[in-house]
CSV table of C-alpha atoms in Angstrom, one decimal:
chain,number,residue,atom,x,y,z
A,1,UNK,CA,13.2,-12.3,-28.6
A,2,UNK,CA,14.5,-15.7,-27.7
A,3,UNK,CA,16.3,-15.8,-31.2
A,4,UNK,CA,19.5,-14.4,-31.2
A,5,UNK,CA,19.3,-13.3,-34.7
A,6,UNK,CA,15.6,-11.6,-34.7
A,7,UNK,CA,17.3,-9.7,-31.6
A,8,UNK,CA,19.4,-7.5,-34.0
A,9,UNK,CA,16.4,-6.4,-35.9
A,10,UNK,CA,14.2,-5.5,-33.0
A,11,UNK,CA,13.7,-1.7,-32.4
A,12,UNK,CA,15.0,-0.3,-30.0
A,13,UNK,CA,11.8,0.7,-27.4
A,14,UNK,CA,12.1,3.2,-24.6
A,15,UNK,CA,11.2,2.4,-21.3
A,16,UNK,CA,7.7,4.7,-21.2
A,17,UNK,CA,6.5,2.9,-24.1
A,18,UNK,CA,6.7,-0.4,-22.5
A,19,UNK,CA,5.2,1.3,-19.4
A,20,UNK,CA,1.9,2.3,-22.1
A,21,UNK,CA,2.5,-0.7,-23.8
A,22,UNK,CA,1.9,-2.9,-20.5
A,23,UNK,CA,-0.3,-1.0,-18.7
A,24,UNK,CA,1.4,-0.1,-15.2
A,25,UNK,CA,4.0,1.9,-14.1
A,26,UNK,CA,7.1,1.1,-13.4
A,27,UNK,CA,7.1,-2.7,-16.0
A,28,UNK,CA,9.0,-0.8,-18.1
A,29,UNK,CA,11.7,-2.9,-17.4
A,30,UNK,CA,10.8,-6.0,-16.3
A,31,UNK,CA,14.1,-8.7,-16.1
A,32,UNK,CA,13.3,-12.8,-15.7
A,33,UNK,CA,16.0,-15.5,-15.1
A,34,UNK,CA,16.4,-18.8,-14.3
A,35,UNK,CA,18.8,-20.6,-11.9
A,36,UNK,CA,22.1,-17.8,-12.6
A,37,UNK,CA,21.2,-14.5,-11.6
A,38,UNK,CA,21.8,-12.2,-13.9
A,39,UNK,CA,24.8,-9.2,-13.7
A,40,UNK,CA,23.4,-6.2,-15.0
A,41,UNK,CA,25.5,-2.8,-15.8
A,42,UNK,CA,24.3,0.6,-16.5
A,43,UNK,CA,26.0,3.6,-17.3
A,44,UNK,CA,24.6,7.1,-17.2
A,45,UNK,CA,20.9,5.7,-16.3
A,46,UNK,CA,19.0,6.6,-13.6
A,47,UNK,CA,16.1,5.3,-11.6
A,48,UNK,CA,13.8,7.8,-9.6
A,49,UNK,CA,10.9,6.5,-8.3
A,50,UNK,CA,10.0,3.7,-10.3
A,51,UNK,CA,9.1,1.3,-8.1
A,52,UNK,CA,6.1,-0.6,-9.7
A,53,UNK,CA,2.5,0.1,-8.1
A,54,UNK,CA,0.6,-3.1,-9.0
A,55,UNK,CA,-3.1,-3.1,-7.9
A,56,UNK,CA,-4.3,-6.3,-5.6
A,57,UNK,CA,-5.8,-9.1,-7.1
A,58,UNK,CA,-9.3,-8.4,-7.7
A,59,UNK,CA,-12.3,-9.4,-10.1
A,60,UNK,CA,-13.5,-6.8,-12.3
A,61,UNK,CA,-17.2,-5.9,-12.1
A,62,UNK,CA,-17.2,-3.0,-14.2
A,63,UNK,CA,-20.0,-4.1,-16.1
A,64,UNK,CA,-22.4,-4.0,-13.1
A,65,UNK,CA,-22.1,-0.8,-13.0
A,66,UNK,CA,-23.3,0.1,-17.2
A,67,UNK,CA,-26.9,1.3,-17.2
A,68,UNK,CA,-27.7,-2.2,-19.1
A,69,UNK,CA,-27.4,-4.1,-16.1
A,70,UNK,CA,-28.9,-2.0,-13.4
A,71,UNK,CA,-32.2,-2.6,-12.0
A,72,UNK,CA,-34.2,0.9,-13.1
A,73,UNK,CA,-36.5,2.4,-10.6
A,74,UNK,CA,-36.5,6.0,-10.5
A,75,UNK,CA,-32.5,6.6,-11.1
A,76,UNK,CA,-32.1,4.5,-7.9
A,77,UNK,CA,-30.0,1.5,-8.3
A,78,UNK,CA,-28.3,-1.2,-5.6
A,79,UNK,CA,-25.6,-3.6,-6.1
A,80,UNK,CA,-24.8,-6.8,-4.2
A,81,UNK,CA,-21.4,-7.6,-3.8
A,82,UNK,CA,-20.2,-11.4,-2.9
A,83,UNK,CA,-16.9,-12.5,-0.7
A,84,UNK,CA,-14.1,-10.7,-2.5
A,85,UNK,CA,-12.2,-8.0,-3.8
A,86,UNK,CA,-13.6,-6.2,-6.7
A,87,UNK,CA,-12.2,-3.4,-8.8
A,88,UNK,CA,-14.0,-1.3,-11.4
A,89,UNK,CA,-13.1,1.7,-13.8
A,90,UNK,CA,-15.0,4.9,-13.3
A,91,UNK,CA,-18.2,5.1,-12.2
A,92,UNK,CA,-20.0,8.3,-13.0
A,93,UNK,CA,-23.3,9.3,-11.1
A,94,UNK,CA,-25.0,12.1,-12.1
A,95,UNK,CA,-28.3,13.0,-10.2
A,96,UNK,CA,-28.9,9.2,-9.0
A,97,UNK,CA,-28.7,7.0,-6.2
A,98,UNK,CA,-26.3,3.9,-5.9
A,99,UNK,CA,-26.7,1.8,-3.6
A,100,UNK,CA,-23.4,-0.5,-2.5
A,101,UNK,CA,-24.0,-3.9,-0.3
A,102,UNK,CA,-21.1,-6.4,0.6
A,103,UNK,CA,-20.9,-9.1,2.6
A,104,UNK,CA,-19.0,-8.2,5.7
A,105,UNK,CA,-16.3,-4.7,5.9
A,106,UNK,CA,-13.7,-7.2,5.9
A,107,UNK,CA,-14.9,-9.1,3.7
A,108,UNK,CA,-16.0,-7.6,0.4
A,109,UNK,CA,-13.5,-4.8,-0.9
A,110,UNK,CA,-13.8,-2.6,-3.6
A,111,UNK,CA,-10.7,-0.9,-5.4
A,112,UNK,CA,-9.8,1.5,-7.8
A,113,UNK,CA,-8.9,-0.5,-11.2
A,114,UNK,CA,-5.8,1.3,-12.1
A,115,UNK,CA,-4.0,3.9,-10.6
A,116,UNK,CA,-5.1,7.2,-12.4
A,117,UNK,CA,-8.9,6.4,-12.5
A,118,UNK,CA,-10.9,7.9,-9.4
A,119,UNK,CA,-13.3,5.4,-8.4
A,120,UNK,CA,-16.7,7.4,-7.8
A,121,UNK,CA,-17.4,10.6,-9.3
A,122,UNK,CA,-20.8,12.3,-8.0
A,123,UNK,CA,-22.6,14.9,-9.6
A,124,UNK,CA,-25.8,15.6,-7.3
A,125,UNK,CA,-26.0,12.3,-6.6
A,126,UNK,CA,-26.0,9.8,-3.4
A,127,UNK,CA,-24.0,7.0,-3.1
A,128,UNK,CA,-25.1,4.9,0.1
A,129,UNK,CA,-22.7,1.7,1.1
A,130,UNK,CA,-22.8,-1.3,4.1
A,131,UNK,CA,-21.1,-4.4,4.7
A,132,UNK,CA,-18.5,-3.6,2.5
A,133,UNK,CA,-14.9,-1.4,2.1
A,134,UNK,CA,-13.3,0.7,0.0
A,135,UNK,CA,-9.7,-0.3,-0.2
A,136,UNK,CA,-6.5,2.4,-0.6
A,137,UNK,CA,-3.7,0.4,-2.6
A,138,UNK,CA,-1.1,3.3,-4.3
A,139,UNK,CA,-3.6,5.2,-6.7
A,140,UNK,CA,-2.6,8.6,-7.6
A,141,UNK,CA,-5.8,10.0,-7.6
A,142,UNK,CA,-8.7,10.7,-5.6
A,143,UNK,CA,-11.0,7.7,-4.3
A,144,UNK,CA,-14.2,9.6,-4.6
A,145,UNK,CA,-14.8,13.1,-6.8
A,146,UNK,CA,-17.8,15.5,-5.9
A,147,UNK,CA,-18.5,17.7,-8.2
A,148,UNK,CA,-21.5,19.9,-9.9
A,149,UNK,CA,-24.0,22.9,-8.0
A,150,UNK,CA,-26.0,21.3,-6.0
A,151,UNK,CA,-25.4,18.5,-2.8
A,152,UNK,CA,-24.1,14.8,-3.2
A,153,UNK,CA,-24.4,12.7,0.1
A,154,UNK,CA,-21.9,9.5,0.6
A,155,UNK,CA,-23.7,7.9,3.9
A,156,UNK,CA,-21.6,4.6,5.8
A,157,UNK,CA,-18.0,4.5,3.8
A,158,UNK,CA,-15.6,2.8,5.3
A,159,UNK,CA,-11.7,3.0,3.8
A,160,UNK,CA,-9.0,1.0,4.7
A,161,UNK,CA,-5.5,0.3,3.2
A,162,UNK,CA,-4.1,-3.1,2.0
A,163,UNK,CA,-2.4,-5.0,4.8
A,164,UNK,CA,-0.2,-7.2,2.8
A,165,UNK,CA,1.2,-3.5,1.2
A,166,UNK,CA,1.8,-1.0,4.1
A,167,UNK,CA,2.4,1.6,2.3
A,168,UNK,CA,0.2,3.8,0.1
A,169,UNK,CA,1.5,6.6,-2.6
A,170,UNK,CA,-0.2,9.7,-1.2
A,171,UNK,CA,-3.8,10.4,-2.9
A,172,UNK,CA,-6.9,11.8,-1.1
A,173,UNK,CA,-10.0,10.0,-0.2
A,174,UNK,CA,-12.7,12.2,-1.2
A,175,UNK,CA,-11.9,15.9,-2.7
A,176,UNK,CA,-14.7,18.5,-3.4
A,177,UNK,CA,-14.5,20.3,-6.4
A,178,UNK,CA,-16.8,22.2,-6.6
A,179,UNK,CA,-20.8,22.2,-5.0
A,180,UNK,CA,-21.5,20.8,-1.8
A,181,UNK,CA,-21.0,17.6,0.0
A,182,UNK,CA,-22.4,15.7,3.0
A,183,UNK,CA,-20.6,12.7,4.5
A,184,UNK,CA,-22.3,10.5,6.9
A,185,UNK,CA,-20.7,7.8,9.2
A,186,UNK,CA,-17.5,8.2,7.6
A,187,UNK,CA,-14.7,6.2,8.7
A,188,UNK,CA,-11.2,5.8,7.6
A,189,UNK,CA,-8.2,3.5,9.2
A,190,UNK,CA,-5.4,1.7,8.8
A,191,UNK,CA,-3.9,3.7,6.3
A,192,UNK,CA,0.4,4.4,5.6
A,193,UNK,CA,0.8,7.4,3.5
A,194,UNK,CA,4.1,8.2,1.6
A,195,UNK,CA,4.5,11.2,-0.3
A,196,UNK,CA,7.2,12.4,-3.4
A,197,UNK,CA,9.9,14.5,-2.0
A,198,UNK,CA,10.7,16.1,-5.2
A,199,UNK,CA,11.3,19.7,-5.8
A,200,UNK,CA,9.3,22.2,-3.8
A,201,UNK,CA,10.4,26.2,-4.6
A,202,UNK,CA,6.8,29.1,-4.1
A,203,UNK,CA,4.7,29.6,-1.9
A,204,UNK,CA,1.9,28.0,-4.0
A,205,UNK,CA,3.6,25.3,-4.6
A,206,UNK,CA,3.8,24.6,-1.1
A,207,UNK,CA,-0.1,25.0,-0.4
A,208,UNK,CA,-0.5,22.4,-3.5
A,209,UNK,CA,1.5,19.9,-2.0
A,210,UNK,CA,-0.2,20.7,1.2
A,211,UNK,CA,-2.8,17.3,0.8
A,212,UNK,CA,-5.5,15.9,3.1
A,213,UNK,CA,-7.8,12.7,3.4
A,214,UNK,CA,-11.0,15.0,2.6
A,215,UNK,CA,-10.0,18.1,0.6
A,216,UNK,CA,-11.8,21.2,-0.3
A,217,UNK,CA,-11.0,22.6,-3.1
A,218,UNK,CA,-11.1,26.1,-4.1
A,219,UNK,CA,-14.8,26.1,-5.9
A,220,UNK,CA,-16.1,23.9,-2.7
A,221,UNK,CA,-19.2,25.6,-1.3
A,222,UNK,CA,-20.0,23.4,1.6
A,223,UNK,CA,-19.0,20.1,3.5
A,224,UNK,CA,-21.0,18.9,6.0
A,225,UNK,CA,-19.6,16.0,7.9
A,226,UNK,CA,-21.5,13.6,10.8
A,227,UNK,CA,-20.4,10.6,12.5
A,228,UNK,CA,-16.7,10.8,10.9
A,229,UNK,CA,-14.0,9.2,12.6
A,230,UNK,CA,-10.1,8.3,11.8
A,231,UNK,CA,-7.7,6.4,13.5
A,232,UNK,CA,-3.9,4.7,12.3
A,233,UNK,CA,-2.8,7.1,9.7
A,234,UNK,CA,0.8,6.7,9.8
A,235,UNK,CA,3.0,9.4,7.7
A,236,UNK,CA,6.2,7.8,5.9
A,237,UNK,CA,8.7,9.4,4.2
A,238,UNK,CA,6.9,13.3,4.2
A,239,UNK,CA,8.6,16.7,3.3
A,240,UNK,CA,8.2,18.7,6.2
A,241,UNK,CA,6.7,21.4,3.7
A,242,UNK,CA,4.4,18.9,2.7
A,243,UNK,CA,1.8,19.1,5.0
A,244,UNK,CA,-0.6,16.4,5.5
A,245,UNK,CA,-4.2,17.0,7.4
A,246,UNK,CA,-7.3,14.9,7.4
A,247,UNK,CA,-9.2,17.9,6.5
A,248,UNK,CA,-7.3,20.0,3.8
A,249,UNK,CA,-10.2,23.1,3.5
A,250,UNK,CA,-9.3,26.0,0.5
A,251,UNK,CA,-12.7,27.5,0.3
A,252,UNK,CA,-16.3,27.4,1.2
A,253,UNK,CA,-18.2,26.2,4.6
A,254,UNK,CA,-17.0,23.2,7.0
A,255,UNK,CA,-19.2,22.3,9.5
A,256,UNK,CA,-18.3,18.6,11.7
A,257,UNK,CA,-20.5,17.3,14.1
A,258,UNK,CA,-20.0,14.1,16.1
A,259,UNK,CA,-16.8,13.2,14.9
A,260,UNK,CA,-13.4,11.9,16.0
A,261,UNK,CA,-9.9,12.3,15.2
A,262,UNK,CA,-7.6,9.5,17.9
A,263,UNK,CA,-4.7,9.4,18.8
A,264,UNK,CA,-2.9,7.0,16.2
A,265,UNK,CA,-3.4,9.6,13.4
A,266,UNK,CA,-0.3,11.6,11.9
A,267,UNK,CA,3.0,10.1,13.5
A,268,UNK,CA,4.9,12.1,12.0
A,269,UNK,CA,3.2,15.7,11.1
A,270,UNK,CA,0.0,17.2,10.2
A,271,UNK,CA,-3.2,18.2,12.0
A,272,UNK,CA,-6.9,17.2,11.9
A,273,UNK,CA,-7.9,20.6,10.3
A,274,UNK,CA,-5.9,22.8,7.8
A,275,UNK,CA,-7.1,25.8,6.1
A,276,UNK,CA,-5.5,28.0,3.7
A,277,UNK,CA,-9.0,29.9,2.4
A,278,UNK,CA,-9.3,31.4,-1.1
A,279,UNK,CA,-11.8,33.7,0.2
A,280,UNK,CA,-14.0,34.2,3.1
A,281,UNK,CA,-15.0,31.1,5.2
A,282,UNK,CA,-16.5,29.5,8.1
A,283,UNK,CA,-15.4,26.5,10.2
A,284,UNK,CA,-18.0,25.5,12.5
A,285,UNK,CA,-17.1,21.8,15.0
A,286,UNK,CA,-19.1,20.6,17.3
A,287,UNK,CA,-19.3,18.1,19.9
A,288,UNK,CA,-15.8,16.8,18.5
A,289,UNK,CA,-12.5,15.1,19.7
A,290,UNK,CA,-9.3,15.8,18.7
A,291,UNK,CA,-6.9,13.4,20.4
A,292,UNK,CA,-3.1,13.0,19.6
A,293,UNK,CA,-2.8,15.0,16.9
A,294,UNK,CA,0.5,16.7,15.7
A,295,UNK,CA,4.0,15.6,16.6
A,296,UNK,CA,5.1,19.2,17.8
A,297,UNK,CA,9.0,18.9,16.0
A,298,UNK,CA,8.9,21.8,13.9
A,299,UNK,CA,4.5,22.1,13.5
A,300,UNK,CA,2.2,24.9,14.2
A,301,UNK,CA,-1.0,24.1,15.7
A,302,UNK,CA,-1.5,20.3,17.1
A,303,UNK,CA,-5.3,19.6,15.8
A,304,UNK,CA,-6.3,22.8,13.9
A,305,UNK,CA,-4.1,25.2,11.6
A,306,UNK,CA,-5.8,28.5,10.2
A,307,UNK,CA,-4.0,30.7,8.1
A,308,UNK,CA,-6.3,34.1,8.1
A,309,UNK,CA,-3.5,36.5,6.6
A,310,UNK,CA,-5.3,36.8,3.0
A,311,UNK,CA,-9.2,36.0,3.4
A,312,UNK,CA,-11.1,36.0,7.0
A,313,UNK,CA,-12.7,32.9,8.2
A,314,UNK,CA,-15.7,32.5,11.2
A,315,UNK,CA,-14.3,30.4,13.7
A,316,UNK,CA,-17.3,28.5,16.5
A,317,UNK,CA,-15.9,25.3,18.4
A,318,UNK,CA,-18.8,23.8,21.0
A,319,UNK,CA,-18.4,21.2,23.3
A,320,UNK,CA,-15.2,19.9,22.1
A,321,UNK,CA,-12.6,17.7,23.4
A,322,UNK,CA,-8.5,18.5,23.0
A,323,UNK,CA,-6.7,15.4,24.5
A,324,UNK,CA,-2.9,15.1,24.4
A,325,UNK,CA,-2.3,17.1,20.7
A,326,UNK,CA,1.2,18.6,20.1
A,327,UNK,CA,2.7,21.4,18.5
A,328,UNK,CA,5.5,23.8,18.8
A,329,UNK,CA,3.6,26.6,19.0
A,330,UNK,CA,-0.7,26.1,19.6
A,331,UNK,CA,-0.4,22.7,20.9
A,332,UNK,CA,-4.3,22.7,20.1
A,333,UNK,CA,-5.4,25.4,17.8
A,334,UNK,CA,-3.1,27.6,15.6
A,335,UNK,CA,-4.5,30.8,13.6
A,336,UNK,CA,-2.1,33.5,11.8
A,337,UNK,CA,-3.8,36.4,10.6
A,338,UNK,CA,-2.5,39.9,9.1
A,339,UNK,CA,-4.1,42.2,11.6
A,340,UNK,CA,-5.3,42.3,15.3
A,341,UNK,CA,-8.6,42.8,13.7
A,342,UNK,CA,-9.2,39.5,13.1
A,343,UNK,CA,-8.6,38.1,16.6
A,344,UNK,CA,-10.9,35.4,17.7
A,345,UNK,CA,-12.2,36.0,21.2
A,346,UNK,CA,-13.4,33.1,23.7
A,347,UNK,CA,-17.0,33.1,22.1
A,348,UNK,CA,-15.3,31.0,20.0
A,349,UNK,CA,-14.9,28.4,21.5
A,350,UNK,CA,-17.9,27.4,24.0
A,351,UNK,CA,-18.1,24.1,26.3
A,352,UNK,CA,-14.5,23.0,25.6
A,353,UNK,CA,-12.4,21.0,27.3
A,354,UNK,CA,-9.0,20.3,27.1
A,355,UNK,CA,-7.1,16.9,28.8
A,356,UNK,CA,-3.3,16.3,29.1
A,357,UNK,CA,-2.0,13.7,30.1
A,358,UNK,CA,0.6,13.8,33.2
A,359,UNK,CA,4.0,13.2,33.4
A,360,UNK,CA,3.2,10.1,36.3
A,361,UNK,CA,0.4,8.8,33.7
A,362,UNK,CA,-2.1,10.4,35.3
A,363,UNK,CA,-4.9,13.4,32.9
A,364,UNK,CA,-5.6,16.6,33.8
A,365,UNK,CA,-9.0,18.7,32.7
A,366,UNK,CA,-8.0,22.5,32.0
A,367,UNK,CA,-10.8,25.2,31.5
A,368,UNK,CA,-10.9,28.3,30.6
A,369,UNK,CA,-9.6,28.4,27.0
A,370,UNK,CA,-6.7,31.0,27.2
A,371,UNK,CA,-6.9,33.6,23.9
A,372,UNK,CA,-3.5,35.2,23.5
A,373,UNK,CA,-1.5,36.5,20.4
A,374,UNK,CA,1.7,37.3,19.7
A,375,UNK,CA,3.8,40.4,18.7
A,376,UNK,CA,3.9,38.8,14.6
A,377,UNK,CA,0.1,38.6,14.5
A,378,UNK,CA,-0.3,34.8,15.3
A,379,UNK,CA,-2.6,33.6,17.7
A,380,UNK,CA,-1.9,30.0,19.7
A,381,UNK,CA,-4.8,28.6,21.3
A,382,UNK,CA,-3.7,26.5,24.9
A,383,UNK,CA,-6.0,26.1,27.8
A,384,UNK,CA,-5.6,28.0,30.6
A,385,UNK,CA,-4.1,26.5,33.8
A,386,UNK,CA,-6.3,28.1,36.9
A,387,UNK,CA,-6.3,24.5,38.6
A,388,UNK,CA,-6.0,21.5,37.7
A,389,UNK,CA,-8.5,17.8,38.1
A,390,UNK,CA,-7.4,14.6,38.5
A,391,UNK,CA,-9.2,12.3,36.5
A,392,UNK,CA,-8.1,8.6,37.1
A,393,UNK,CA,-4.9,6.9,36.2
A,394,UNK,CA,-3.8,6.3,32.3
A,395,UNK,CA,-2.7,2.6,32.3
């Protein structure tokens, strides 16, 4: 209070219930002046992580999206969205059809209203969008939730991250939790991801910290994914037990087609694929590239990391493309498993091709794949160097 004398009789508030009390994290204390700055003294207080996630400006249009105001016709319904950015609370489809149209991918944005609200949730449902973007700003939870028995299709999303704020509190894109899930013509750039280095102590804690852009979770039955590409993902700030992948897979079926993973994704660590099954599993790519991924300083497995020591997984890459990824150890592909049993052979992997680049800037094309494993039941997948190809200078 600006009277001195109400000030004596004002509770004394905590600084979480002026955090409720306002609405965002981090305002719970909030300190204006004037022309002197202020001298402020503390003793015994600290401040962990409390730097104040405020969403972009944007124009609520969460009323477009209440039943009132939707054009009926057979559960399928399509919004137009003007010039802008536009934020809504969650929007729950359950066996229907939204249909999303903007103006322009830069020009009409659509954000998460606050930062513990997930944007989309889809029970057997479709959510088509064009001409517009979803835009990543510091929300703690997913964008998009899939959830329910049966399939939900998201067809043309595009996701980028807020340019004036570089950097984005971890959170994934889309998870699965449970049912299956087809994305088509996915694409997601532009994107800094931080991450909490707090305590990390078991094992499982580990794999739960262990995030990706797309993640299965462990009652996912299938992901299909076509036309999916991902390019400037830049890592700030990450645990090096906190793994970060653009496909985190825990259970069920993956199968990519026509996708691509370049070679501005991940500075720091992580891999295009990442699966720690809960029971058994299939990954099945093809006619994918995998460029640049992995930083090899301390990472197993450059594009794809599959840990096969618990729960077996089927393994088919066709006419794929490994171009400059690094790791320590599988600079492409990296699987641990528990016995010799489980070995891969080269059936796995058909039509692939594998580039690096020179040390005089020029590539090279390597074929066969090479299948070896080592002594503690790990097997890295490199290509095999019988010759060597030229193919043109990298300028």
């Amino acid at each position: 209070p600006n009277d001195p004398t109400l000030l004596q009789n004002t509770p004394f508030e905590s600084l979480w219930l002026r955090e409720k009390e306002f609405g965002v994290e981090g305002s719970g204390l909030i300190v204006a002046y004037g022309r002197t700055i202020p001298s402020i003294k503390g003793d015994g207080i600290q401040f962990v992580g409390c730097d104040a996630v405020l969403p972009p400006p944007s124009q609520d249009i969460s009323h477009l999206f209440s039943q009132m105001n939707y054009k009926f016709n057979n559960n399928h319904f399509t919004i137009k969205l003007l010039f802008g950015r536009f934020s809504s609370q969650t929007v729950h489809l359950e066996e229907q059809m939204l249909v999303l149209k903007g103006q322009g991918d830069n020009e009409s944005l659509l954000i998460q209203k606050n930062i513990s609200q997930t944007l989309f949730v889809l029970q057997n449902s479709q959510l088509n969008t064009s001409h517009l973007s979803a835009q990543l700003w510091g929300a703690e939870v997913a964008l998009i939730r899939s959830q329910g028995n049966g399939m939900s299709i998201i067809d043309g999303l595009r996701v980028i991250g807020v340019k004036q704020e570089r950097k984005v509190v971890h959170c994934s894109v889309i998870e699965v939790i449970s049912g299956e899930l087809s994305l088509i013509d996915i694409q997601i750039k532009d994107i800094n991801i931080s991450e909490n280095q707090n305590e990390i102590n078991s094992v499982n804690e580990r794999r739960n910290k262990m995030k990706g852009l797309i993640e299965m979770k462990e009652n996912a039955k299938v992901l299909y994914i076509e036309k999916f590409s991902i390019t400037n993902i830049n890592l700030e700030n990450i645990n090096k037990e906190q793994r970060m992948s653009s496909i985190m897979m825990n259970a069920g079926h993956l199968k990519l087609r026509d996708s691509t993973f370049l070679g501005e994704a991940y500075t720091s660590i992580g891999s295009a694929i990442r699966a720690y099954p809960t029971g058994p599993s299939t990954i099945d790519v093809e006619g994918v590239l995998f460029k640049g991924q992995g930083d090899g300083q301390g990472t197993n497995g450059g594009a794809v990391y599959v840990d096969m020591r618990q729960f077996d997984v089927q393994i088919i890459f066709k006419r794929c493309i490994f171009i400059g990824n690094k790791a320590d150890y599988g600079s492409n592909v990296f699987i641990r498993y528990a016995t010799t049993s489980q070995r891969i052979n080269r059936n796995s992997f058909i039509g692939c091709t594998s580039i690096v680049l020179g040390p005089v800037g020029q590539a090279r094309i390597a074929l066969p794949i090479d299948v070896q494993a080592s002594p503690r039941n790990v097997l890295s997948l490199n290509f095999r160097w019988p010759a060597f190809i030229i193919i043109e200078p990298i300028l």
